[in-house]
mmCIF file of N, CA, C and O in Angstrom:
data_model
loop_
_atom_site.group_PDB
_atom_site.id
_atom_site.type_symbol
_atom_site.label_atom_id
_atom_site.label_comp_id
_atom_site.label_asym_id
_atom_site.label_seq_id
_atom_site.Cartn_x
_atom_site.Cartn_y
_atom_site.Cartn_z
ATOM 1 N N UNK Q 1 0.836 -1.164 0.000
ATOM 2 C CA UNK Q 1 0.000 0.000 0.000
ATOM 3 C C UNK Q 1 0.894 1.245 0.000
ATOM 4 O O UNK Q 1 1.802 1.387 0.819
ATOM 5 N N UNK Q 2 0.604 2.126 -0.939
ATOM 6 C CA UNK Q 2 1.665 3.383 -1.226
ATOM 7 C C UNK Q 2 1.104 4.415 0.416
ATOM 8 O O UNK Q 2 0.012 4.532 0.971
ATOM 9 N N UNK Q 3 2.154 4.845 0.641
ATOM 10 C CA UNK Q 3 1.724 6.222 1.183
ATOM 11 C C UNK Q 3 1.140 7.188 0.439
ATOM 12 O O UNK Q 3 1.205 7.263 -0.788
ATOM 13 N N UNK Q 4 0.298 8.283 1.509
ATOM 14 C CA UNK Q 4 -0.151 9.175 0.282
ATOM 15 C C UNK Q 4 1.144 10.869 0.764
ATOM 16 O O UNK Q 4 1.753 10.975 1.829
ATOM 17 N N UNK Q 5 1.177 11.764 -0.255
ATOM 18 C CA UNK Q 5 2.379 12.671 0.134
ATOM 19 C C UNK Q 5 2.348 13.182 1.431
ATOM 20 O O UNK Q 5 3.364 13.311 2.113
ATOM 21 N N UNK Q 6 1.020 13.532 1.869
ATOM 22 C CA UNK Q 6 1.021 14.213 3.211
ATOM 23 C C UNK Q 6 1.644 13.314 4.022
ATOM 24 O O UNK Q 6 2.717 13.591 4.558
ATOM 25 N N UNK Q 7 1.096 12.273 4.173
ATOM 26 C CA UNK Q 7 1.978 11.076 5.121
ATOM 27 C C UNK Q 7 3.748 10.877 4.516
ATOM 28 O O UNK Q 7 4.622 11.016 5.372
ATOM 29 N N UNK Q 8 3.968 10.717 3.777
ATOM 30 C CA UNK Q 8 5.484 10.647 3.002
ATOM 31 C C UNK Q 8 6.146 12.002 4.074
ATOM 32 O O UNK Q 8 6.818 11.859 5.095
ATOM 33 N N UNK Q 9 5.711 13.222 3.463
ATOM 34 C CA UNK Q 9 5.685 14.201 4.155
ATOM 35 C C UNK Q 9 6.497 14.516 5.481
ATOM 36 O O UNK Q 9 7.624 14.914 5.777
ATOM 37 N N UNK Q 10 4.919 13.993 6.350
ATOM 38 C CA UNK Q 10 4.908 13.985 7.986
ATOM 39 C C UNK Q 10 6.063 12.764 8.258
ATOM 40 O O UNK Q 10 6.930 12.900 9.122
ATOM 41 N N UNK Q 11 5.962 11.646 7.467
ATOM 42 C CA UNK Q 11 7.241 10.865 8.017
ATOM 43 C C UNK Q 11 8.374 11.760 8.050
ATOM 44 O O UNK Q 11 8.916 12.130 9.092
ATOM 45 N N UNK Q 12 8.834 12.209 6.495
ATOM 46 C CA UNK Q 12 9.825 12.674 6.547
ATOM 47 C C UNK Q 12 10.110 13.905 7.498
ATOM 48 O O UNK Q 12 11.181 13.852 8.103
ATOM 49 N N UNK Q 13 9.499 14.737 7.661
ATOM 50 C CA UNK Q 13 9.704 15.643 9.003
ATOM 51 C C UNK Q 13 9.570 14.914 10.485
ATOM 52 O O UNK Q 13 9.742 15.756 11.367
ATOM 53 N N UNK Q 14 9.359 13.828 10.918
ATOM 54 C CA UNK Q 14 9.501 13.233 11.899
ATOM 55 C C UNK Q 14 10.944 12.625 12.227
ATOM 56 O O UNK Q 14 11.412 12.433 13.349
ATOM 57 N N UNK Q 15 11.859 12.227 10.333
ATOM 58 C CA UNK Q 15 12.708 11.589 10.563
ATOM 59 C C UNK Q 15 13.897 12.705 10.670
ATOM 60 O O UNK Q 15 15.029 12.251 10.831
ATOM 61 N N UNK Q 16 13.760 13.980 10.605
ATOM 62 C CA UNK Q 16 14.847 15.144 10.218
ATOM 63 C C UNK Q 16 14.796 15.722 12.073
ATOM 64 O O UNK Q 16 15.753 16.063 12.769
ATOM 65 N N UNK Q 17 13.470 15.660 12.410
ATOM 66 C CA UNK Q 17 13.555 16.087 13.747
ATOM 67 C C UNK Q 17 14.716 15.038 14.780
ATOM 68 O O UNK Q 17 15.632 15.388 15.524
ATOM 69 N N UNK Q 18 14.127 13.491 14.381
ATOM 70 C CA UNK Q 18 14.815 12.708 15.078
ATOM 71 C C UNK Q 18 16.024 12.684 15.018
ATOM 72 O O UNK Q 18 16.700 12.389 16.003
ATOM 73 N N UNK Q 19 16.570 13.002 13.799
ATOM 74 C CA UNK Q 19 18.272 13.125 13.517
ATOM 75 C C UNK Q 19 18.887 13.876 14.240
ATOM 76 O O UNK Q 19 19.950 13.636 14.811
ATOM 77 N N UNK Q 20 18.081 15.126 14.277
ATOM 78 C CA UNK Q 20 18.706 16.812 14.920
ATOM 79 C C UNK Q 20 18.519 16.290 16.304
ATOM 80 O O UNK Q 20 19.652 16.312 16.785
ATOM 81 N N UNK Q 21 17.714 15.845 17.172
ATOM 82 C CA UNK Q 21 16.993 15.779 18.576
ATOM 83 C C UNK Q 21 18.367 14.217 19.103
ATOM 84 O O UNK Q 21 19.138 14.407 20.044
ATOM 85 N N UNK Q 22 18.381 13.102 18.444
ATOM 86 C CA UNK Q 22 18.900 11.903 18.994
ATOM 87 C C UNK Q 22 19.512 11.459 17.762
ATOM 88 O O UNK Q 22 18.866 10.694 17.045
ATOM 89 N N UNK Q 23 21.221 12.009 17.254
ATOM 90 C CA UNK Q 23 21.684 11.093 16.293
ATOM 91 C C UNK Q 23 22.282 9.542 16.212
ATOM 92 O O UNK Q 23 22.629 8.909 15.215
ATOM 93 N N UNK Q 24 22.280 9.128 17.706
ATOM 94 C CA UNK Q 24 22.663 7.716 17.941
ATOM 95 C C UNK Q 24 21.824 7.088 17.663
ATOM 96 O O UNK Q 24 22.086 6.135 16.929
ATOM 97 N N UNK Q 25 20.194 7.323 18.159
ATOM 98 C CA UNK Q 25 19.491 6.266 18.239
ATOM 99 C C UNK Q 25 19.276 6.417 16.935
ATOM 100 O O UNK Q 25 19.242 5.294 16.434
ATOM 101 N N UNK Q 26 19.060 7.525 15.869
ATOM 102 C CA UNK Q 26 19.003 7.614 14.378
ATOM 103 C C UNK Q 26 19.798 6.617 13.892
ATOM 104 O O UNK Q 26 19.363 5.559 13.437
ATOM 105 N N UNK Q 27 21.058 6.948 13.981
ATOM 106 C CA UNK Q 27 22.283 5.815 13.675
ATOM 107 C C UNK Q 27 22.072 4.330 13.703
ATOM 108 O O UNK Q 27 22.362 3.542 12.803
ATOM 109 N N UNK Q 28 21.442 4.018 15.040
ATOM 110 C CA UNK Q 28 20.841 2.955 15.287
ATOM 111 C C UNK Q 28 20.158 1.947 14.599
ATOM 112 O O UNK Q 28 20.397 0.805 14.207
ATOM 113 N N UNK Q 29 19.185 2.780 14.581
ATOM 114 C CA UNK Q 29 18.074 2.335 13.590
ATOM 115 C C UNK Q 29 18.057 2.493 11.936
ATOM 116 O O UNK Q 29 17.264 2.032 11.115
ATOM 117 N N UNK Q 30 19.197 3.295 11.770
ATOM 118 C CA UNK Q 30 19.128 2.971 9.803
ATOM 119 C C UNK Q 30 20.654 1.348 9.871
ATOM 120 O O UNK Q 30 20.988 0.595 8.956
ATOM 121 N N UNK Q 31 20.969 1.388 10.758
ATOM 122 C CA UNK Q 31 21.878 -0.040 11.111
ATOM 123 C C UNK Q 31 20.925 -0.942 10.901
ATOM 124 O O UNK Q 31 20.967 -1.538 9.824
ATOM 125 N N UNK Q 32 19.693 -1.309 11.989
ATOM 126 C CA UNK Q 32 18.797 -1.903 12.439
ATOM 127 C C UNK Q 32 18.499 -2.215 10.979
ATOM 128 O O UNK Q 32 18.767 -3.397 10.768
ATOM 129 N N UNK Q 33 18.002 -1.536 9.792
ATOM 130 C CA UNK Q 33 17.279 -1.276 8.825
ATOM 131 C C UNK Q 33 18.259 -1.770 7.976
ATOM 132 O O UNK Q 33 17.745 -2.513 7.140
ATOM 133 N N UNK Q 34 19.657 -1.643 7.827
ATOM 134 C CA UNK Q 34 20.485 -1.998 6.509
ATOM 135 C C UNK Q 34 20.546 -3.693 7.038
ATOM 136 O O UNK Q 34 20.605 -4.655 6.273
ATOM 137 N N UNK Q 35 20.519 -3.746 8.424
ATOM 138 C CA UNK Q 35 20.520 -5.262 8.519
ATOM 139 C C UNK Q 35 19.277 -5.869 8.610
ATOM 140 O O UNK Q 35 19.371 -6.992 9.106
ATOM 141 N N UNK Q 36 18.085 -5.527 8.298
ATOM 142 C CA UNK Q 36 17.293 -5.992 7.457
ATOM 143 C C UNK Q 36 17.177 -6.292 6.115
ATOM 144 O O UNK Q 36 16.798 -7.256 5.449
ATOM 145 N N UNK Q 37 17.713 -4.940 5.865
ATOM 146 C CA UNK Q 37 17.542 -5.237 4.241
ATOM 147 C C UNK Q 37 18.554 -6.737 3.927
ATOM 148 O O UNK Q 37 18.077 -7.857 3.746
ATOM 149 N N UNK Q 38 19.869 -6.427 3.926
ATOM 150 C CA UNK Q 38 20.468 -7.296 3.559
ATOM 151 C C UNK Q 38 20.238 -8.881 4.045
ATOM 152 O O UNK Q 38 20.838 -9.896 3.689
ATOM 153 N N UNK Q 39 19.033 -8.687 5.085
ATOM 154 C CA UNK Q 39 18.622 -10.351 5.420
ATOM 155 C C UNK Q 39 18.047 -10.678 4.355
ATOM 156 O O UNK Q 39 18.339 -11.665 3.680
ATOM 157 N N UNK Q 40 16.983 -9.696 4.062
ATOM 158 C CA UNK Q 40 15.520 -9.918 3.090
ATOM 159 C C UNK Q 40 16.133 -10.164 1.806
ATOM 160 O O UNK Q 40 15.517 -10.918 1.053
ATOM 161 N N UNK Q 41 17.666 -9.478 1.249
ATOM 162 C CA UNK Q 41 18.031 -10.013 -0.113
ATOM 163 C C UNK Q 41 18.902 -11.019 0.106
ATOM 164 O O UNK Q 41 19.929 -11.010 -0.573
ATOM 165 N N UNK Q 42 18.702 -12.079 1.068
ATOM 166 C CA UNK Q 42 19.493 -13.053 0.987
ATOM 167 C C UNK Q 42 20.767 -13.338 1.593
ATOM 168 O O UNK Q 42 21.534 -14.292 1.459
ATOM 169 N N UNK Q 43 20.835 -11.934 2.531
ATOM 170 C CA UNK Q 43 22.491 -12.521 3.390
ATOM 171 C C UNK Q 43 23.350 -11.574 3.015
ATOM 172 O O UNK Q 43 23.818 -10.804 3.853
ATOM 173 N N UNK Q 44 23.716 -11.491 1.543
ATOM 174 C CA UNK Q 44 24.606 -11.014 0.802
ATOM 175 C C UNK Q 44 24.627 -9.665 0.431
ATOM 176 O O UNK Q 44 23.486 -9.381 0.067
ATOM 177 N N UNK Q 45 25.442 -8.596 0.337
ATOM 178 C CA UNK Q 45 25.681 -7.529 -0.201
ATOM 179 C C UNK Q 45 26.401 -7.508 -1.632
ATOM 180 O O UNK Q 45 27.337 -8.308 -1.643
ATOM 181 N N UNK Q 46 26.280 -7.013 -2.507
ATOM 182 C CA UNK Q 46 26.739 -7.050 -4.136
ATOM 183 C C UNK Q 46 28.191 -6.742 -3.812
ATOM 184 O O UNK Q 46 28.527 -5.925 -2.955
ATOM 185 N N UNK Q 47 28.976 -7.410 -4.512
ATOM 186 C CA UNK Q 47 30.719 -8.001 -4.685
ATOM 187 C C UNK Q 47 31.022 -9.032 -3.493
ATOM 188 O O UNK Q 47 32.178 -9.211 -3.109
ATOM 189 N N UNK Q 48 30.029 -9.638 -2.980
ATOM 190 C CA UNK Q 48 29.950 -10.765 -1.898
ATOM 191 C C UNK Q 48 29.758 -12.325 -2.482
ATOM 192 O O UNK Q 48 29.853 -13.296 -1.731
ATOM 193 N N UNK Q 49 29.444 -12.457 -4.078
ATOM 194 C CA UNK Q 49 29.138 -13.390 -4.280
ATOM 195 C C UNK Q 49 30.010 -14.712 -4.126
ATOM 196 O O UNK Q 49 29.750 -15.676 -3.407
ATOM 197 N N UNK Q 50 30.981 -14.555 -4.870
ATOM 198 C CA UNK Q 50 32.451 -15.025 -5.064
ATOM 199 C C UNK Q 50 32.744 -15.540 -3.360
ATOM 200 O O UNK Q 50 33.141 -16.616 -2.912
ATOM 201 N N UNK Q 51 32.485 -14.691 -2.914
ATOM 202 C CA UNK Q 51 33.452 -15.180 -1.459
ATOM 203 C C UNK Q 51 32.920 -16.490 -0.185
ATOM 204 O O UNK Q 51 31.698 -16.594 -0.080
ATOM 205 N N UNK Q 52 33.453 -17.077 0.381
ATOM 206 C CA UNK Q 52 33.061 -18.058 0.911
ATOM 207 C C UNK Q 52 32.592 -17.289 2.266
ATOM 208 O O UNK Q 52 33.018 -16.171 2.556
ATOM 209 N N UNK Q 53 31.586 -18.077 3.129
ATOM 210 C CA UNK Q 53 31.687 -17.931 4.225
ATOM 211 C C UNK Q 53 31.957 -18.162 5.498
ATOM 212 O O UNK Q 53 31.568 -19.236 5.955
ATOM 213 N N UNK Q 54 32.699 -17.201 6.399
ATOM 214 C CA UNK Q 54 34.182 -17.989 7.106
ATOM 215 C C UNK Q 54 32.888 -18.413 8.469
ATOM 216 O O UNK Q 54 31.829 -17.912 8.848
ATOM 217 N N UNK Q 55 33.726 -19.594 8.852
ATOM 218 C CA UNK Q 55 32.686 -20.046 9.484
ATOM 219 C C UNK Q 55 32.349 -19.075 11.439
ATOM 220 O O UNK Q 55 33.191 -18.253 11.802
ATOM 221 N N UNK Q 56 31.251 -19.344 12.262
ATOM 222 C CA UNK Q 56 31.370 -18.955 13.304
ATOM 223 C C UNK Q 56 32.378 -19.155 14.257
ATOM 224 O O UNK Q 56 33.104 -20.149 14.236
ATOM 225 N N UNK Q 57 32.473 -18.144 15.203
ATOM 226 C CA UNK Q 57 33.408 -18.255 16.148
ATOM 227 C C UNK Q 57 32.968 -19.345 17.246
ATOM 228 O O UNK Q 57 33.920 -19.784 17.890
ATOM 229 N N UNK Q 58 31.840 -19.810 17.545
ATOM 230 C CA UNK Q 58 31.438 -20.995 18.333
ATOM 231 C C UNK Q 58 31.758 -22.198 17.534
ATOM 232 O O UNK Q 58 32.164 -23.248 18.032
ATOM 233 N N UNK Q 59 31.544 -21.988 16.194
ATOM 234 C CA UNK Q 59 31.873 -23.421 15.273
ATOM 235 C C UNK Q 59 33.054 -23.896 15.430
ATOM 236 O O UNK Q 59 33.207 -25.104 15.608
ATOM 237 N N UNK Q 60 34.380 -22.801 15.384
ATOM 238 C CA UNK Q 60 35.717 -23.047 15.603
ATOM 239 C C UNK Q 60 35.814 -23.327 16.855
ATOM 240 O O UNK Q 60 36.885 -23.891 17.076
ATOM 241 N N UNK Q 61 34.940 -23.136 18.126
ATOM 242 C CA UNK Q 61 35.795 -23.749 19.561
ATOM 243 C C UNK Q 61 35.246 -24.848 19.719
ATOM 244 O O UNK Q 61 35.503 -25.399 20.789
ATOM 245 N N UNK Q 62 34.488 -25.438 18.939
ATOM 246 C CA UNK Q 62 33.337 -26.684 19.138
ATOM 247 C C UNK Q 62 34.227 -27.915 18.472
ATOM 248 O O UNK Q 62 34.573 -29.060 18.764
ATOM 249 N N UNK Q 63 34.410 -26.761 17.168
ATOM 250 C CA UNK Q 63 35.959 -27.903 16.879
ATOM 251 C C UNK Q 63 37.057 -28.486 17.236
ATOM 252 O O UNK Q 63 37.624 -29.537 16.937
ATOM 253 N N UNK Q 64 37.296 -27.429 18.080
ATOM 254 C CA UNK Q 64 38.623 -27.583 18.410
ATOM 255 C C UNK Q 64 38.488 -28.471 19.923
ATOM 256 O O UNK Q 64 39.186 -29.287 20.524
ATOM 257 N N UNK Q 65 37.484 -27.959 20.086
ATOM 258 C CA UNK Q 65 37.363 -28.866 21.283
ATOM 259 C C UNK Q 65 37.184 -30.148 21.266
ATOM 260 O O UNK Q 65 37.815 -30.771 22.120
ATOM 261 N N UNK Q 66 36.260 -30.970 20.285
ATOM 262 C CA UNK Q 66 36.081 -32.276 19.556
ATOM 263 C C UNK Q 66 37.702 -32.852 19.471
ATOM 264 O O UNK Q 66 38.227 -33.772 20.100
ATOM 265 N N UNK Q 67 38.261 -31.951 18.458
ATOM 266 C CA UNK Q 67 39.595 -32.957 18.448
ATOM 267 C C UNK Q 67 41.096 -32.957 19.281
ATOM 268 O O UNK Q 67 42.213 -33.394 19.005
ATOM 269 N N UNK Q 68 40.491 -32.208 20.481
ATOM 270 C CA UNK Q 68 41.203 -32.212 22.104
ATOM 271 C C UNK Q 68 40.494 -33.464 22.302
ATOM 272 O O UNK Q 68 41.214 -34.453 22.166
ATOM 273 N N UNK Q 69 39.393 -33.670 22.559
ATOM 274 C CA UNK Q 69 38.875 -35.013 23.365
ATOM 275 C C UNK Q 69 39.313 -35.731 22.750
ATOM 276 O O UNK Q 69 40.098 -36.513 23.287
ATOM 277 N N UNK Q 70 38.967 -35.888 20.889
ATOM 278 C CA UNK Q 70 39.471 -36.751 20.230
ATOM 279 C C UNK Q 70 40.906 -37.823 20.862
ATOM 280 O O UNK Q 70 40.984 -39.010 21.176
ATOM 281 N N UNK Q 71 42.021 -36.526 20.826
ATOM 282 C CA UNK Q 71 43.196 -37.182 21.436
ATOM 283 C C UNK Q 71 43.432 -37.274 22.766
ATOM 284 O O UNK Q 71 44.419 -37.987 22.947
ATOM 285 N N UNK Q 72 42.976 -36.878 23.762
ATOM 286 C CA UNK Q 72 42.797 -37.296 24.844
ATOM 287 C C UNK Q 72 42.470 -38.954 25.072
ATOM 288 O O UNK Q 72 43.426 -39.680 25.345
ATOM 289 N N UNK Q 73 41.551 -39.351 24.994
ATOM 290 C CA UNK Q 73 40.706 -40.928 24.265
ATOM 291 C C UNK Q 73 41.566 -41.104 23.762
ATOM 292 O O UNK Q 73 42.037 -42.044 24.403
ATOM 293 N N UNK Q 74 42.525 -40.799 22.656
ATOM 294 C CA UNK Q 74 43.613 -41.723 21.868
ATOM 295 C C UNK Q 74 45.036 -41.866 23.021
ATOM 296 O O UNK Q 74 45.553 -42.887 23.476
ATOM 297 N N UNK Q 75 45.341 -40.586 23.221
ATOM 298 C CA UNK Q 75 46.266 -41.149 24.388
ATOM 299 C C UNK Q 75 46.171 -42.001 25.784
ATOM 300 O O UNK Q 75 47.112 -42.645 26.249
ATOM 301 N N UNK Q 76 44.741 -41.881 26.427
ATOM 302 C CA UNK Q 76 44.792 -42.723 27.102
ATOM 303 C C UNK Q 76 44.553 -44.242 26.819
ATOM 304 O O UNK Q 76 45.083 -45.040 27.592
ATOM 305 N N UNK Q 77 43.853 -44.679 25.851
ATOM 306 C CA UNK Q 77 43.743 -46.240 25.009
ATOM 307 C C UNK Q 77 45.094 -46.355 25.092
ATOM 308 O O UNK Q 77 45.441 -47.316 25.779
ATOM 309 N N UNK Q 78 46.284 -45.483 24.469
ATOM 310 C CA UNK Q 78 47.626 -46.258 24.187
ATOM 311 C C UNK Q 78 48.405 -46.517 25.157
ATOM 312 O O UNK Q 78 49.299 -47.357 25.265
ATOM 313 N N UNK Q 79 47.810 -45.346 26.219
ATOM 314 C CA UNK Q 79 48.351 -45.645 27.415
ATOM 315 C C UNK Q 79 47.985 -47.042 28.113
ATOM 316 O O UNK Q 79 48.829 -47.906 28.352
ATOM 317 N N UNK Q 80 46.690 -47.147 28.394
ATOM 318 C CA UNK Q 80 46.158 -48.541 29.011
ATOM 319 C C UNK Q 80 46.902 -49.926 28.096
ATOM 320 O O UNK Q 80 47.445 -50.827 28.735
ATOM 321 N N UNK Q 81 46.852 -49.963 26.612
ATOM 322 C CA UNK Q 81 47.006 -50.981 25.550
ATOM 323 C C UNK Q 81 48.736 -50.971 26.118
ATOM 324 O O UNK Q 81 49.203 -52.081 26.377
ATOM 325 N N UNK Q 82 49.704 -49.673 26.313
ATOM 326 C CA UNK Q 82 50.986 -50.460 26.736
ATOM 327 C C UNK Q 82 50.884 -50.795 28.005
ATOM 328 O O UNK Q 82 51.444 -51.869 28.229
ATOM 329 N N UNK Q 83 50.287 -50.201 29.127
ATOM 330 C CA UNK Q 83 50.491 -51.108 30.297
ATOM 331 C C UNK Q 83 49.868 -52.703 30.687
ATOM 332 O O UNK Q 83 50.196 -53.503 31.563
ATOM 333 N N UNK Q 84 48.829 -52.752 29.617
ATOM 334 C CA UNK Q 84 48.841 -54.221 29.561
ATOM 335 C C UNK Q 84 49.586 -55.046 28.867
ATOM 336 O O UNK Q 84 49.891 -56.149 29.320
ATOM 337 N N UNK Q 85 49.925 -54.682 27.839
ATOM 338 C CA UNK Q 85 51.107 -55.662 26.938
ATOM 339 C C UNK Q 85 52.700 -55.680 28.106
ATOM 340 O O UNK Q 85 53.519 -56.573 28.321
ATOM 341 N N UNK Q 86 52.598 -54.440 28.570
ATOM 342 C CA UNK Q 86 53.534 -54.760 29.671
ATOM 343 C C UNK Q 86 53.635 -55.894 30.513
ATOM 344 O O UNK Q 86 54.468 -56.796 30.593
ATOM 345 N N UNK Q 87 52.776 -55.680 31.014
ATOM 346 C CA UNK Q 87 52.290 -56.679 32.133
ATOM 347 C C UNK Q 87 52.648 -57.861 31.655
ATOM 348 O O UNK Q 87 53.607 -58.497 32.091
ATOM 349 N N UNK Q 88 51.631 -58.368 30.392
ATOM 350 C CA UNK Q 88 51.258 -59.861 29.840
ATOM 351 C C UNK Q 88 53.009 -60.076 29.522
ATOM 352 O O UNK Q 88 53.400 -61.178 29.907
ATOM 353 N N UNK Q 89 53.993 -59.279 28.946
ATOM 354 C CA UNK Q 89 55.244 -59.700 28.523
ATOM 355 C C UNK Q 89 55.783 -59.751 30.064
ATOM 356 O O UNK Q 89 56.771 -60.485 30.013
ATOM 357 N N UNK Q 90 55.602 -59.326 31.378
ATOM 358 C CA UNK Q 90 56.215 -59.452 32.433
ATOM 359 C C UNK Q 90 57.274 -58.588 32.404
ATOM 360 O O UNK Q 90 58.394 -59.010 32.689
ATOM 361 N N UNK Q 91 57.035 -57.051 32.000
ATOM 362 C CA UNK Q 91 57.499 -56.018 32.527
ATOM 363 C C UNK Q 91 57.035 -55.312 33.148
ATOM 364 O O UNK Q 91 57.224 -54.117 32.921
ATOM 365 N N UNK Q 92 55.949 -55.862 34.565
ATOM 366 C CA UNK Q 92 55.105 -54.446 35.098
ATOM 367 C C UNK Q 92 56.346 -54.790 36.617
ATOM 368 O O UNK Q 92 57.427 -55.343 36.823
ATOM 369 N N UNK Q 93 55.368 -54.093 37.296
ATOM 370 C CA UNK Q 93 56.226 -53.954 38.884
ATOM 371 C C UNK Q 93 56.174 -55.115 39.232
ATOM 372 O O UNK Q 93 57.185 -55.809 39.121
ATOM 373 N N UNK Q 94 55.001 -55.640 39.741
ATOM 374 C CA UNK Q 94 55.140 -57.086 39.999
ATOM 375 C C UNK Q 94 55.934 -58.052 39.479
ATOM 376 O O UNK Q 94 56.541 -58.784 40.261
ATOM 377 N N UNK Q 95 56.067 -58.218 38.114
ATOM 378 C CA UNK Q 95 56.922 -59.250 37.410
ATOM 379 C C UNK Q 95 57.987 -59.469 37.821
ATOM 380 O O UNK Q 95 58.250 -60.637 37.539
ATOM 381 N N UNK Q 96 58.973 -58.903 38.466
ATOM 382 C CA UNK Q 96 60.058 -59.078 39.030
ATOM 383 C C UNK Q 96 60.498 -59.834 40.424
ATOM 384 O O UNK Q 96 61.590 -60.248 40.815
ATOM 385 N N UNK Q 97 59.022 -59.838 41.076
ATOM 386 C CA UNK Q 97 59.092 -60.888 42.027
ATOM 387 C C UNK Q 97 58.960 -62.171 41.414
ATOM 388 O O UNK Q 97 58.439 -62.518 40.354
ATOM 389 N N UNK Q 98 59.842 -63.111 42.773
ATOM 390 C CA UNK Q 98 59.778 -64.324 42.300
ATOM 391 C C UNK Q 98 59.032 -65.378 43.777
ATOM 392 O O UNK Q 98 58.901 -65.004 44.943
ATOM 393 N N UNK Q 99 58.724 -66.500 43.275
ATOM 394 C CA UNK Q 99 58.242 -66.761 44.637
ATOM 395 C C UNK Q 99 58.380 -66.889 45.440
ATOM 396 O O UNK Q 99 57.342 -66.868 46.102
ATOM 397 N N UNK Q 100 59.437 -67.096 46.094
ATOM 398 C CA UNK Q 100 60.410 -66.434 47.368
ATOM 399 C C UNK Q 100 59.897 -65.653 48.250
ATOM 400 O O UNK Q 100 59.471 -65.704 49.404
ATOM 401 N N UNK Q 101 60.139 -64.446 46.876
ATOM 402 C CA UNK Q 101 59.768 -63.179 47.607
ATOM 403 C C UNK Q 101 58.496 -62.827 48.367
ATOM 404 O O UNK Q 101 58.432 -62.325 49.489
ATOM 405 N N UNK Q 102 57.315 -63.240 47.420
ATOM 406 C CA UNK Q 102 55.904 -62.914 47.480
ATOM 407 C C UNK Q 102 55.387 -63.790 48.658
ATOM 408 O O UNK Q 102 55.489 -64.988 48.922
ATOM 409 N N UNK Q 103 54.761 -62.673 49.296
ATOM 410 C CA UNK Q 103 54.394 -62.818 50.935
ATOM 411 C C UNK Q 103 53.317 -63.542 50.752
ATOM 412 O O UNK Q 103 52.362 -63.167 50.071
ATOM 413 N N UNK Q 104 53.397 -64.730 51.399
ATOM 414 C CA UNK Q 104 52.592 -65.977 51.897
ATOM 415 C C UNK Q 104 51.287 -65.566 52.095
ATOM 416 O O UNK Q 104 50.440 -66.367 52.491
#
């Protein structure tokens, strides 16, 4: 539905007062407004096409955190997998007693 001029008008003298009276919250709100627009055409601003998009800053610690645990879990498996092959070959602490030694 078009405005009609008187209304065009009265906006526009509402928006010249607001500039002169509060230029932050003015500022504000044509922000508010360019980041609308650019939702409504899709995300993108023109010479944006070409370019990839770099991913979030939560995406990267989510990652990084995944493949900390990742190796965490890998070092301790290799850890447990040599202290049992230890053992079974009879290199742990115990192995070195003999029966003699080992208290009745």
């Amino acid at each position: 539905m078009a405005w009609s001029q008187d209304e065009e008008r009265m906006l526009a003298q509402i928006e010249r007062h607001l500039v002169d009276d509060d230029p932050r919250l003015a500022a504000r709100l044509e922000s508010f407004n360019e980041r609308v627009r650019r939702k409504e055409g899709g995300g993108r601003r023109r010479g944006e096409q070409g370019r990839s998009r770099r991913p979030r800053h939560s995406t990267v610690i989510i990652a990084v955190s995944w493949v900390l645990i990742a190796t965490l879990i890998a070092t301790l498996l290799i850890m447990v997998l040599r202290n049992e092959a230890a053992s079974a070959l009879g290199f742990g602490a115990k192995a070195g007693r003999t029966a003699a030694t080992l208290p009745a």
